mmCIF file of C-alpha atoms and ligand atoms in Angstrom:
data_model
loop_
_atom_site.group_PDB
_atom_site.id
_atom_site.type_symbol
_atom_site.label_atom_id
_atom_site.label_comp_id
_atom_site.label_asym_id
_atom_site.label_seq_id
_atom_site.Cartn_x
_atom_site.Cartn_y
_atom_site.Cartn_z
ATOM 1 C CA MET L 22 0.007 0.006 0.024
ATOM 2 C CA ALA L 23 1.127 3.490 -0.738
ATOM 3 C CA HIS L 24 1.433 4.626 2.819
ATOM 4 C CA THR L 25 3.984 2.008 3.609
ATOM 5 C CA ILE L 26 6.435 3.166 0.960
ATOM 6 C CA LYS L 27 9.617 4.666 2.397
ATOM 7 C CA PRO L 28 10.330 7.790 0.392
ATOM 8 C CA LEU L 29 13.648 8.513 -1.249
ATOM 9 C CA VAL L 30 15.224 11.981 -1.749
ATOM 10 C CA ALA L 31 17.973 11.663 -4.343
ATOM 11 C CA GLY L 32 20.251 14.405 -5.623
ATOM 12 C CA ASN L 33 21.378 14.366 -9.250
ATOM 13 C CA TRP L 34 24.495 16.514 -9.558
ATOM 14 C CA LYS L 35 24.509 16.115 -13.296
ATOM 15 C CA MET L 36 27.850 17.285 -14.789
ATOM 16 C CA ASN L 37 28.851 19.324 -11.772
ATOM 17 C CA GLY L 38 31.391 18.512 -9.100
ATOM 18 C CA THR L 39 35.071 18.196 -8.550
ATOM 19 C CA THR L 40 37.255 17.827 -5.420
ATOM 20 C CA ALA L 41 36.086 21.302 -4.222
ATOM 21 C CA ASN L 42 32.531 20.035 -3.980
ATOM 22 C CA LEU L 43 33.266 17.174 -1.550
ATOM 23 C CA LYS L 44 32.639 19.535 1.334
ATOM 24 C CA GLU L 45 28.957 19.432 0.566
ATOM 25 C CA PRO L 46 28.233 15.695 1.100
ATOM 26 C CA ARG L 47 30.527 15.922 4.120
ATOM 27 C CA LEU L 48 28.409 18.725 5.490
ATOM 28 C CA LEU L 49 25.234 16.890 4.678
ATOM 29 C CA ALA L 50 26.344 13.787 6.465
ATOM 30 C CA GLY L 51 27.165 15.865 9.496
ATOM 31 C CA MET L 52 23.756 17.579 9.428
ATOM 32 C CA LEU L 53 21.898 14.299 9.231
ATOM 33 C CA ARG L 54 24.063 12.486 11.837
ATOM 34 C CA ASP L 55 21.599 12.647 14.746
ATOM 35 C CA VAL L 56 18.467 13.092 12.695
ATOM 36 C CA LYS L 57 15.862 10.276 12.614
ATOM 37 C CA LEU L 58 14.909 10.321 8.999
ATOM 38 C CA LYS L 59 11.625 8.991 7.493
ATOM 39 C CA CYS L 60 13.190 8.760 4.086
ATOM 40 C CA ASP L 61 16.187 7.408 2.324
ATOM 41 C CA VAL L 62 18.769 9.854 1.073
ATOM 42 C CA MET L 63 21.034 9.455 -1.957
ATOM 43 C CA VAL L 64 23.616 11.547 -3.754
ATOM 44 C CA CYS L 65 24.326 10.822 -7.440
ATOM 45 C CA PRO L 66 27.609 12.741 -8.198
ATOM 46 C CA PRO L 67 29.635 12.342 -11.387
ATOM 47 C CA ALA L 68 31.133 8.845 -11.538
ATOM 48 C CA THR L 69 34.566 10.335 -10.863
ATOM 49 C CA LEU L 70 33.444 11.318 -7.416
ATOM 50 C CA ILE L 71 31.383 8.354 -6.242
ATOM 51 C CA ARG L 72 34.061 6.678 -4.206
ATOM 52 C CA ARG L 73 35.190 9.967 -2.632
ATOM 53 C CA VAL L 74 31.653 11.115 -1.876
ATOM 54 C CA LYS L 75 31.043 7.760 -0.137
ATOM 55 C CA ALA L 76 34.326 8.270 1.818
ATOM 56 C CA VAL L 77 33.336 11.781 3.095
ATOM 57 C CA MET L 78 29.874 10.466 4.124
ATOM 58 C CA ARG L 79 31.316 7.397 5.917
ATOM 59 C CA GLY L 80 29.249 6.536 8.945
ATOM 60 C CA SER L 81 26.102 8.030 7.585
ATOM 61 C CA LYS L 82 23.236 6.230 5.922
ATOM 62 C CA ILE L 83 23.308 8.336 2.808
ATOM 63 C CA LYS L 84 23.712 6.269 -0.257
ATOM 64 C CA ALA L 85 25.442 7.066 -3.587
ATOM 65 C CA GLY L 86 24.256 6.463 -7.082
ATOM 66 C CA GLY L 87 25.440 6.878 -10.683
ATOM 67 C CA GLN L 88 23.769 9.010 -13.306
ATOM 68 C CA ASP L 89 23.873 6.579 -16.317
ATOM 69 C CA CYS L 90 25.313 3.228 -17.286
ATOM 70 C CA HIS L 91 25.935 1.358 -20.502
ATOM 71 C CA ALA L 92 23.649 -1.595 -21.264
ATOM 72 C CA ALA L 93 26.583 -3.932 -21.871
ATOM 73 C CA VAL L 94 28.616 -5.607 -19.140
ATOM 74 C CA SER L 95 31.961 -4.553 -20.549
ATOM 75 C CA GLY L 96 33.713 -4.091 -23.890
ATOM 76 C CA ALA L 97 34.751 -1.614 -26.621
ATOM 77 C CA HIS L 98 32.606 1.381 -25.545
ATOM 78 C CA THR L 99 35.059 4.250 -25.138
ATOM 79 C CA GLY L 100 33.968 6.757 -22.533
ATOM 80 C CA ASP L 101 31.095 4.763 -21.223
ATOM 81 C CA ILE L 102 30.668 3.235 -17.778
ATOM 82 C CA SER L 103 29.179 -0.049 -16.768
ATOM 83 C CA ALA L 104 26.812 -0.793 -13.982
ATOM 84 C CA ASP L 105 29.362 -3.025 -12.404
ATOM 85 C CA MET L 106 31.900 -0.218 -12.379
ATOM 86 C CA LEU L 107 29.440 2.074 -10.567
ATOM 87 C CA LYS L 108 28.786 -0.679 -8.056
ATOM 88 C CA ASP L 109 32.552 -1.183 -7.590
ATOM 89 C CA ALA L 110 32.909 2.535 -6.880
ATOM 90 C CA GLY L 111 30.265 2.284 -4.100
ATOM 91 C CA ALA L 112 26.974 3.088 -5.850
ATOM 92 C CA THR L 113 23.827 1.252 -4.942
ATOM 93 C CA ALA L 114 21.664 2.700 -7.703
ATOM 94 C CA VAL L 115 21.866 4.361 -11.094
ATOM 95 C CA ILE L 116 19.700 6.888 -12.808
ATOM 96 C CA VAL L 117 18.689 5.736 -16.324
ATOM 97 C CA GLY L 118 16.685 7.497 -18.985
ATOM 98 C CA HIS L 119 17.062 10.993 -17.687
ATOM 99 C CA SER L 120 15.544 13.431 -20.229
ATOM 100 C CA GLU L 121 18.932 14.998 -20.709
ATOM 101 C CA ARG L 122 20.267 11.565 -21.857
ATOM 102 C CA ARG L 123 17.215 10.932 -23.950
ATOM 103 C CA THR L 124 17.736 14.360 -25.656
ATOM 104 C CA ASN L 125 21.536 14.715 -25.808
ATOM 105 C CA HIS L 126 22.267 11.053 -26.505
ATOM 106 C CA LYS L 127 19.163 10.067 -28.389
ATOM 107 C CA GLU L 128 18.354 7.399 -25.874
ATOM 108 C CA THR L 129 15.163 5.514 -26.734
ATOM 109 C CA ASP L 130 12.781 3.686 -24.321
ATOM 110 C CA ALA L 131 14.327 0.368 -25.464
ATOM 111 C CA MET L 132 17.806 1.590 -24.579
ATOM 112 C CA VAL L 133 16.672 2.828 -21.214
ATOM 113 C CA ALA L 134 15.056 -0.583 -20.529
ATOM 114 C CA ALA L 135 18.300 -2.281 -21.453
ATOM 115 C CA LYS L 136 20.274 -0.040 -19.056
ATOM 116 C CA ALA L 137 17.817 -0.761 -16.281
ATOM 117 C CA LEU L 138 18.336 -4.457 -16.889
ATOM 118 C CA ALA L 139 22.111 -4.040 -16.756
ATOM 119 C CA ALA L 140 21.754 -2.249 -13.472
ATOM 120 C CA HIS L 141 19.540 -5.091 -12.034
ATOM 121 C CA LYS L 142 21.965 -7.667 -13.254
ATOM 122 C CA VAL L 143 24.637 -6.428 -10.873
ATOM 123 C CA GLY L 144 22.285 -5.631 -8.023
ATOM 124 C CA LEU L 145 21.886 -1.881 -8.498
ATOM 125 C CA THR L 146 18.555 -0.155 -8.148
ATOM 126 C CA ALA L 147 17.477 1.435 -11.446
ATOM 127 C CA ILE L 148 15.958 4.977 -11.076
ATOM 128 C CA ILE L 149 14.047 5.143 -14.410
ATOM 129 C CA CYS L 150 13.058 8.632 -15.538
ATOM 130 C CA ILE L 151 10.016 9.497 -17.576
ATOM 131 C CA GLY L 152 8.282 12.776 -18.370
ATOM 132 C CA GLU L 153 6.578 14.774 -21.017
ATOM 133 C CA THR L 154 7.904 17.819 -22.997
ATOM 134 C CA LEU L 155 6.059 21.155 -22.893
ATOM 135 C CA ASP L 156 4.685 20.570 -26.394
ATOM 136 C CA GLU L 157 3.304 17.231 -25.267
ATOM 137 C CA ARG L 158 1.650 18.723 -22.261
ATOM 138 C CA LYS L 159 0.183 21.591 -24.250
ATOM 139 C CA GLY L 160 -1.077 18.970 -26.754
ATOM 140 C CA GLY L 161 -2.894 17.117 -24.029
ATOM 141 C CA LYS L 162 -0.674 14.114 -24.515
ATOM 142 C CA THR L 163 1.003 13.894 -21.085
ATOM 143 C CA LEU L 164 -0.690 10.694 -19.848
ATOM 144 C CA GLU L 165 -0.389 8.913 -23.199
ATOM 145 C CA VAL L 166 3.413 9.795 -23.290
ATOM 146 C CA LEU L 167 3.826 8.498 -19.757
ATOM 147 C CA THR L 168 2.102 5.248 -20.627
ATOM 148 C CA SER L 169 4.286 4.591 -23.633
ATOM 149 C CA GLN L 170 7.504 5.495 -21.673
ATOM 150 C CA ILE L 171 6.531 3.189 -18.923
ATOM 151 C CA LYS L 172 5.719 0.325 -21.289
ATOM 152 C CA GLY L 173 8.913 0.878 -23.235
ATOM 153 C CA SER L 174 11.376 1.738 -20.497
ATOM 154 C CA ILE L 175 10.492 -0.659 -17.682
ATOM 155 C CA PRO L 176 11.913 -4.073 -18.382
ATOM 156 C CA ALA L 177 10.744 -7.431 -17.059
ATOM 157 C CA GLY L 178 11.936 -8.347 -13.642
ATOM 158 C CA CYS L 179 11.371 -4.921 -12.051
ATOM 159 C CA THR L 180 10.401 -5.008 -8.416
ATOM 160 C CA ALA L 181 9.684 -2.432 -5.769
ATOM 161 C CA ALA L 182 13.121 -3.180 -4.415
ATOM 162 C CA ASN L 183 15.200 -2.800 -7.540
ATOM 163 C CA THR L 184 13.268 -0.061 -9.307
ATOM 164 C CA VAL L 185 12.381 3.529 -8.678
ATOM 165 C CA VAL L 186 10.424 5.557 -11.177
ATOM 166 C CA ALA L 187 11.065 9.341 -11.432
ATOM 167 C CA TYR L 188 8.445 11.564 -13.019
ATOM 168 C CA GLU L 189 10.319 14.574 -14.385
ATOM 169 C CA PRO L 190 8.318 16.868 -16.690
ATOM 170 C CA VAL L 191 11.025 18.048 -19.116
ATOM 171 C CA TRP L 192 9.672 21.620 -18.996
ATOM 172 C CA ALA L 193 10.054 21.735 -15.176
ATOM 173 C CA ILE L 194 13.758 20.759 -15.116
ATOM 174 C CA GLY L 195 16.027 23.626 -14.284
ATOM 175 C CA THR L 196 13.388 26.168 -15.140
ATOM 176 C CA GLY L 197 11.940 27.085 -11.733
ATOM 177 C CA LEU L 198 8.524 25.957 -13.081
ATOM 178 C CA THR L 199 6.607 23.118 -11.502
ATOM 179 C CA PRO L 200 3.305 21.502 -12.384
ATOM 180 C CA THR L 201 0.366 22.342 -10.205
ATOM 181 C CA VAL L 202 -0.545 20.007 -7.358
ATOM 182 C CA ALA L 203 -3.543 18.840 -9.434
ATOM 183 C CA GLU L 204 -1.238 18.065 -12.396
ATOM 184 C CA ILE L 205 1.247 16.125 -10.265
ATOM 185 C CA THR L 206 -1.617 14.308 -8.606
ATOM 186 C CA GLU L 207 -3.025 13.234 -11.962
ATOM 187 C CA ALA L 208 0.392 12.231 -13.408
ATOM 188 C CA HIS L 209 1.433 10.172 -10.369
ATOM 189 C CA ALA L 210 -1.877 8.451 -10.100
ATOM 190 C CA HIS L 211 -1.642 7.576 -13.761
ATOM 191 C CA ILE L 212 1.928 6.233 -13.332
ATOM 192 C CA ARG L 213 0.842 4.170 -10.292
ATOM 193 C CA LYS L 214 -1.979 2.574 -12.344
ATOM 194 C CA GLU L 215 0.378 1.841 -15.301
ATOM 195 C CA LEU L 216 3.090 0.457 -13.031
ATOM 196 C CA SER L 217 0.597 -2.212 -11.875
ATOM 197 C CA GLY L 218 0.098 -3.084 -15.501
ATOM 198 C CA VAL L 219 3.785 -3.712 -16.186
ATOM 199 C CA MET L 220 4.944 -4.811 -12.682
ATOM 200 C CA GLY L 221 1.859 -6.506 -11.313
ATOM 201 C CA ALA L 222 1.542 -6.332 -7.499
ATOM 202 C CA GLU L 223 5.051 -4.788 -7.158
ATOM 203 C CA GLY L 224 3.791 -1.691 -8.859
ATOM 204 C CA ALA L 225 1.716 -0.766 -5.827
ATOM 205 C CA SER L 226 4.729 -0.373 -3.616
ATOM 206 C CA THR L 227 7.295 1.040 -6.087
ATOM 207 C CA ARG L 228 8.572 4.487 -5.295
ATOM 208 C CA ILE L 229 7.554 7.207 -7.691
ATOM 209 C CA LEU L 230 9.661 10.349 -7.281
ATOM 210 C CA TYR L 231 8.760 13.789 -8.555
ATOM 211 C CA GLY L 232 11.569 15.758 -10.168
ATOM 212 C CA GLY L 233 11.830 19.267 -11.726
ATOM 213 C CA SER L 234 12.610 22.495 -9.847
ATOM 214 C CA VAL L 235 12.136 20.917 -6.383
ATOM 215 C CA LYS L 236 13.430 23.502 -3.825
ATOM 216 C CA PRO L 237 13.356 23.926 -0.045
ATOM 217 C CA THR L 238 10.445 26.350 -0.495
ATOM 218 C CA ASN L 239 8.163 23.927 -2.449
ATOM 219 C CA ALA L 240 9.334 20.549 -1.236
ATOM 220 C CA ALA L 241 6.758 20.081 1.616
ATOM 221 C CA GLU L 242 3.897 20.891 -0.652
ATOM 222 C CA LEU L 243 5.126 18.620 -3.491
ATOM 223 C CA MET L 244 6.099 15.720 -1.211
ATOM 224 C CA ALA L 245 2.584 15.749 0.324
ATOM 225 C CA VAL L 246 0.922 14.912 -3.006
ATOM 226 C CA ALA L 247 -0.587 11.455 -3.187
ATOM 227 C CA ASN L 248 1.666 8.887 -4.849
ATOM 228 C CA VAL L 249 4.713 11.161 -4.546
ATOM 229 C CA ASN L 250 7.250 9.042 -2.769
ATOM 230 C CA GLY L 251 10.157 11.409 -2.740
ATOM 231 C CA ALA L 252 12.060 13.687 -5.006
ATOM 232 C CA LEU L 253 14.833 13.634 -7.639
ATOM 233 C CA VAL L 254 16.623 17.010 -7.169
ATOM 234 C CA GLY L 255 18.980 18.700 -9.562
ATOM 235 C CA GLY L 256 20.251 22.174 -8.818
ATOM 236 C CA ALA L 257 19.132 22.264 -5.214
ATOM 237 C CA SER L 258 21.108 19.078 -4.395
ATOM 238 C CA LEU L 259 24.483 20.718 -5.041
ATOM 239 C CA LYS L 260 24.491 22.684 -1.756
ATOM 240 C CA ALA L 261 23.972 20.828 1.496
ATOM 241 C CA VAL L 262 21.983 23.706 3.040
ATOM 242 C CA ASP L 263 19.500 23.585 0.123
ATOM 243 C CA PHE L 264 19.358 19.770 -0.094
ATOM 244 C CA ILE L 265 18.630 19.481 3.637
ATOM 245 C CA GLY L 266 15.811 21.978 3.238
ATOM 246 C CA ILE L 267 14.205 19.459 0.873
ATOM 247 C CA ILE L 268 14.977 16.422 2.992
ATOM 248 C CA LYS L 269 13.302 18.179 5.895
ATOM 249 C CA ALA L 270 9.961 17.535 4.247
ATOM 250 C CA TYR L 271 10.476 14.037 5.763
ATOM 251 C CA ILE L 272 12.000 14.771 9.106
HETATM 252 P P1 LIG M 315 16.341 20.613 -11.225
HETATM 253 O O1 LIG M 315 16.003 20.194 -9.781
HETATM 254 O O2 LIG M 315 17.550 21.432 -11.320
HETATM 255 O O3 LIG M 315 15.157 21.212 -11.883
HETATM 256 O O4 LIG M 315 16.621 19.240 -12.038
HETATM 257 C C1 LIG M 315 15.821 18.202 -11.926
HETATM 258 C C2 LIG M 315 16.456 16.966 -12.534
HETATM 259 O O5 LIG M 315 16.605 16.872 -13.691
HETATM 260 C C3 LIG M 315 16.819 15.885 -11.591
HETATM 261 O O6 LIG M 315 17.175 14.781 -12.293
#
C-alpha cells in the first residue's frame, strides 16, 4: 500500500562537481548524523566522485548512485561506464533514461530498458526517468506519453526493491517551473496505475519520485501529494543547506 512506501530523496548532480565540492556531502552527512529520517537519502555525483563522496559520508546512511550506465557488461565502448563499475565505486543505484540523456544522446525507451536491466543484473537499483515535454503537455498528450514511456522503459523483472520511477516533466527541469498540485496528482496516479500493468503487484509499492525544480520552498507541498514518494533533485542538491531543506519535508 502507498502509505508503507519509504520515500527517497535523491540528488542528481549532473555534470557538476570536482574535489572542491566534496565539502557538501561531508556537510550533509554531519547535518543528518543525529536526525531520525523518515526517508532514504542518496547523492548521485559524477562517476569520478562516487568513491570519494562515499568516503566523506562514511558513518552516515546516505547512499550514492550513478547518473547513467551502459547496457553492456563490458567491452569496446570508449567513454562509457558499466553498472558493475558504478557498483565497484560504491553506488547502490543508477539513474537511467534522464531526459537529458534521452535528448542529448538520443536514448530510446528500449535503450533505457536495457540499461535498467544491466543495473539489475549487478544488483543496482534502477531509477528510471520519464516525463513529457512542454509541447506534449500543451497538446494534451501527457498521460499517453507517460504510458508509452512506462511500457517501453520498464523491463521485465522490475520489483519495488530494484526499481524507482522518477516523473520529471522536461519543462520543469532547471526552469523554476513546477506542475500544479492537481497536475502532479493526476500524473502520479496515472503512473501508479500503469506500473501495476507492467509490474503486477510490485507496482503498488514502487517508489515514484517527482523531479523538476524541487526547492526547499516547495518541497513540503510537492512531497505531500498522493503517490509522490520522494524527489529527484537537480540544482538544489548541489549545496547541503539547500538539499537538507528538501529532505526536511520528511523529518
Ligand atoms: P532541477 O531540480 O535542477 O530542476 O533538475 C531536476 C532533475 O533533472 C533531476 O534529475
